[in-house]
Coordinates of C-alpha atoms and ligand atoms in Angstrom, one line a residue:
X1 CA 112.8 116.2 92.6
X2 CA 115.0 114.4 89.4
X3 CA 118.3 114.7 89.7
X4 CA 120.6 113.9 87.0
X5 CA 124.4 113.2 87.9
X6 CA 127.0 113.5 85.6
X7 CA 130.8 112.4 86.7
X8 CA 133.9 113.1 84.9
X9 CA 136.7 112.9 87.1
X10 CA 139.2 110.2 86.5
X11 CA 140.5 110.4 90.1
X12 CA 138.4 107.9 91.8
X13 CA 138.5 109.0 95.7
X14 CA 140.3 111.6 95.2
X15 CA 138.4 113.6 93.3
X16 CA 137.8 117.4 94.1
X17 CA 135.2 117.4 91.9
X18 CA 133.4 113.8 93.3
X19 CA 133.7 114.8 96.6
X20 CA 131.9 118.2 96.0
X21 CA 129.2 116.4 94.5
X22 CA 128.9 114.0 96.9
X23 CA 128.4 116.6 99.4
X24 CA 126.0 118.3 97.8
X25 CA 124.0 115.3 97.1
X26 CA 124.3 113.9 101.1
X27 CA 123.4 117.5 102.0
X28 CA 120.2 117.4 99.2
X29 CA 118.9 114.5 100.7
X30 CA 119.1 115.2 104.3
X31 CA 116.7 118.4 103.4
X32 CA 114.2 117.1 100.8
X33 CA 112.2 113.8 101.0
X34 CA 111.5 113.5 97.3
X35 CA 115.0 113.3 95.7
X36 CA 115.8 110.9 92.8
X37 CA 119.4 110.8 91.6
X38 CA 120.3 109.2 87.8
X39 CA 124.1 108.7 88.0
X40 CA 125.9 108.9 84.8
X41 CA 130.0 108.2 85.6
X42 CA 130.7 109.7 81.9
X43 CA 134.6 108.7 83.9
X44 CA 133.8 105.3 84.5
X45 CA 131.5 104.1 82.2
X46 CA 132.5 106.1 79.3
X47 CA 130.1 106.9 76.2
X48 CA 131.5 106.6 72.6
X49 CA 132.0 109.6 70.4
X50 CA 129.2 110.4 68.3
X51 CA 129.4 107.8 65.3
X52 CA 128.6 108.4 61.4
X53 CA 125.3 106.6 62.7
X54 CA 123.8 109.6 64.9
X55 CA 124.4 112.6 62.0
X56 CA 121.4 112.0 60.4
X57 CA 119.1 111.2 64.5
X58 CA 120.7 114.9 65.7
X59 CA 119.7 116.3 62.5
X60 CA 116.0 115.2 62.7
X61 CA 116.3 113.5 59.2
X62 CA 116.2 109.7 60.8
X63 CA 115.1 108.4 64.4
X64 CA 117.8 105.9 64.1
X65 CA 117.7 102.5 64.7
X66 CA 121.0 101.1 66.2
X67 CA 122.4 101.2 69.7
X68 CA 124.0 104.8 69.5
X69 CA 120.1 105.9 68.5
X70 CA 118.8 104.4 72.1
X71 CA 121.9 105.3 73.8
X72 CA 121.2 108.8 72.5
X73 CA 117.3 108.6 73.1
X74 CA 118.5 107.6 76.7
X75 CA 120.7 110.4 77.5
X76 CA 118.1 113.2 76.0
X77 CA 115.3 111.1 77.9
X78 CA 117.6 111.8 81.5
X79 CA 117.7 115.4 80.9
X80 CA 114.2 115.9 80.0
X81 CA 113.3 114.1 83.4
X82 CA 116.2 116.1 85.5
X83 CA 114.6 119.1 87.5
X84 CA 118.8 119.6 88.7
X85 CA 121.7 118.4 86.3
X86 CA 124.8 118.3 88.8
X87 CA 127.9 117.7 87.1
X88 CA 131.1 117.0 88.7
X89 CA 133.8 119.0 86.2
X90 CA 137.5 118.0 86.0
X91 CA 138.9 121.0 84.4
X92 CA 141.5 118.8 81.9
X93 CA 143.5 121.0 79.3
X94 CA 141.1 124.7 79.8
X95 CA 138.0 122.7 79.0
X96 CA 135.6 120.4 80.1
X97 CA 136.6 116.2 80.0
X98 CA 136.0 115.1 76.5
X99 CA 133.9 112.3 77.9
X100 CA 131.1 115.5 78.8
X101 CA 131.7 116.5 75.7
X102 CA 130.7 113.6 74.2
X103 CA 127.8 113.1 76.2
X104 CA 126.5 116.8 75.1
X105 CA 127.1 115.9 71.5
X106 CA 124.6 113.0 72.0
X107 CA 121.9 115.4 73.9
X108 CA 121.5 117.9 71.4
X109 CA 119.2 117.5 68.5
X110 CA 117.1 119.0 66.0
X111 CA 113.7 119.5 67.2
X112 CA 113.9 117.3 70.5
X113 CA 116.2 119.6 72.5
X114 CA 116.9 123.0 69.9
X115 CA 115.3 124.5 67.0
X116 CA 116.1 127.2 64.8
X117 CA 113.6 130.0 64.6
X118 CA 113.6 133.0 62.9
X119 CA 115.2 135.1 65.2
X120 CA 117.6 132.3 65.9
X121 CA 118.1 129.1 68.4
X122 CA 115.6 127.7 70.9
X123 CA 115.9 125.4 73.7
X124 CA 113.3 122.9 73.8
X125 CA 113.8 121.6 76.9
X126 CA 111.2 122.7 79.4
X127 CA 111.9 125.5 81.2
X128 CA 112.8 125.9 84.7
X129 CA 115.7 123.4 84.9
X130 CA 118.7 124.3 86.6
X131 CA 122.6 123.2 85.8
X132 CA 125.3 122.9 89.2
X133 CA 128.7 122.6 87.7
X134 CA 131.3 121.5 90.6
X135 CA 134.4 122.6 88.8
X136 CA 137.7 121.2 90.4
X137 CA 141.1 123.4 88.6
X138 CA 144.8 122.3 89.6
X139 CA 145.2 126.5 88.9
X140 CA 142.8 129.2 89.5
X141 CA 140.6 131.1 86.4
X142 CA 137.9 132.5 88.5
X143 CA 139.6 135.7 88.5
X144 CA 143.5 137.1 87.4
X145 CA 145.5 136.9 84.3
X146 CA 144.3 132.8 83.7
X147 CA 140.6 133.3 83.8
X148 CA 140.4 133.9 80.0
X149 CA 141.7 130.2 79.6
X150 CA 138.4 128.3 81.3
X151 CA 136.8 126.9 78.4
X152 CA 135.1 125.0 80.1
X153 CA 132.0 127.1 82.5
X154 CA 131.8 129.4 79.2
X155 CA 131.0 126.2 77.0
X156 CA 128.7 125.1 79.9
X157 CA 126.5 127.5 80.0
X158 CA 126.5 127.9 76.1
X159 CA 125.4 124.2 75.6
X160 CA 123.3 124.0 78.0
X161 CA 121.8 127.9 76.9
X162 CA 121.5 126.6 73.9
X163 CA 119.3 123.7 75.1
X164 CA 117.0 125.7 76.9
X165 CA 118.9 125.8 80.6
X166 CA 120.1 129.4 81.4
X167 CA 120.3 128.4 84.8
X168 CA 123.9 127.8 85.4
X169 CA 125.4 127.7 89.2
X170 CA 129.2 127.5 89.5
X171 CA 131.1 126.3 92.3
X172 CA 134.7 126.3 92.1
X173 CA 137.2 124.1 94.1
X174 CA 140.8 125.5 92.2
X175 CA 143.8 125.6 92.8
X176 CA 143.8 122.2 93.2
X177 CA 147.8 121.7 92.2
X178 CA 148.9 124.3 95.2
X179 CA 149.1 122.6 98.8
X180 CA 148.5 125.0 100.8
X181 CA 145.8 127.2 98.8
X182 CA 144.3 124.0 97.6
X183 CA 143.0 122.4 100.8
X184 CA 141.7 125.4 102.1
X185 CA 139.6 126.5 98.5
X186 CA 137.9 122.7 98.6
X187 CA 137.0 123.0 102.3
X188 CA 135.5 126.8 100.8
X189 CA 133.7 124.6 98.3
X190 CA 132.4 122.2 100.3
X191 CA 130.8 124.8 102.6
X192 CA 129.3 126.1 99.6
X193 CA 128.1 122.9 97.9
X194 CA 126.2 122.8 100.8
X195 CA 124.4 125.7 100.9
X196 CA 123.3 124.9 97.3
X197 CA 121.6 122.1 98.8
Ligands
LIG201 C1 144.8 115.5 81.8 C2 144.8 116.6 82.8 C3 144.7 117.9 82.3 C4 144.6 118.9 83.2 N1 144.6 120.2 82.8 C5 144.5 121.2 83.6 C6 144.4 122.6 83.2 O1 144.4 122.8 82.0 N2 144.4 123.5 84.1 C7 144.4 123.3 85.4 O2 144.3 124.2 86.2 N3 144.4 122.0 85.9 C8 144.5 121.0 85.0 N4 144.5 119.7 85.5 C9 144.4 119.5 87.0 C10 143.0 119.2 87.3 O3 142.1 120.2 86.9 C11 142.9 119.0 88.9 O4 143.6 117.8 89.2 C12 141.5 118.8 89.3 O5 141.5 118.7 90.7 C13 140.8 117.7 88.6 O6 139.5 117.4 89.2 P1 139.3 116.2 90.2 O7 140.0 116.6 91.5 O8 137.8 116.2 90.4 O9 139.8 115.0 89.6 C14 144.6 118.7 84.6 C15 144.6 117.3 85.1 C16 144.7 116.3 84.2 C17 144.8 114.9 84.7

């Protein structure tokens, strides 16, 4: 089994997010034999935004012959391996980090991972890939009068749909900002980042 890692969180140790993916991962590994992770800290070891370079690579017009164009050739490379893409999501500003963002701008190309058809997009990727998102929220948008303002699971699961990965599992750690609610919603994570395992 390939996993693919993506981190966004720029909290280090103290990470919601880190530590439900860390869990999950610990727990993954104590079950199955055959697991091999790919990290990507998208916090930590940041990619650029997608340069003037890459238009014409995500376009299919050019395959691109600088180091954005093997950076990018990387990143799709990861994700075609990946049976699991498990990404740790800091909720920043009602969306996902702009450092995932970035990374999904360099993943999605012409005739490597979408196409149009006549009845519209196609994911290229093969099927039967699955997407964790461990979302960590200082405030809650699961459910109540804030859930319209997460960006950030709707734009998951449209990228990724869009890629060919309908397959989207959500686990939630928010509430993050509250002291008392918080603790106890990450120890409710936790349990189920397990589980997922
Ligand atoms: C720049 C920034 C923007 C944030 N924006 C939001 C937000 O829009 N809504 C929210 O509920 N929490 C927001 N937070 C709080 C984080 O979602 C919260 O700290 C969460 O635990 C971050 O994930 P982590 O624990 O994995 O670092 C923001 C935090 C930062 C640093």
């Amino acid at each position: 089994m390939q996993v693919l890692v993506l981190q966004t969180s720029l909290r280090g140790a103290d990470s919601a997010s880190r530590a439900l993916v860390d869990t999950y991962l610990n727990t993954l590994q104590a079950h199955h034999r055959d697991v091999t992770i790919t990290v990507r800290d998208l916090a930590s070891q940041p990619i650029p935004h997608l340069p003037a370079a890459l238009i014409p690579v995500q376009l299919g017009l050019s395959e691109g012959a600088d180091e954005s164009a093997a950076l990018a050739e990387e990143l799709i490379v990861e994700l075609e391996r990946a049976d699991i893409v498990v990404i740790g999501v800091a909720f920043y500003n009602f969306m996902i980090s702009s450092s995932l963002k970035a990374w999904s701008d360099y993943v999605v190309r012409v005739r490597r991972t979408f196409v149009y058809g006549a009845e519209g997009p196609i994911g290229l990727l093969p099927a039967g890939k699955k997407v964790i998102a461990f979302m960590a929220s200082g405030g809650v948008y699961s459910a109540g009068p804030a859930a319209a303002m997460d960006l950030a699971i709707p734009y998951l699961r449209t990228i990724f749909g869009f890629i060919g990965i309908t397959d989207v599992e959500v686990v939630r750690a928010e509430a993050q900002a509250d002291p008392t609610a918080g603790p106890v919603a990450l120890d409710r994570a936790l349990e189920a980042a397990r589980l997922f395992a």
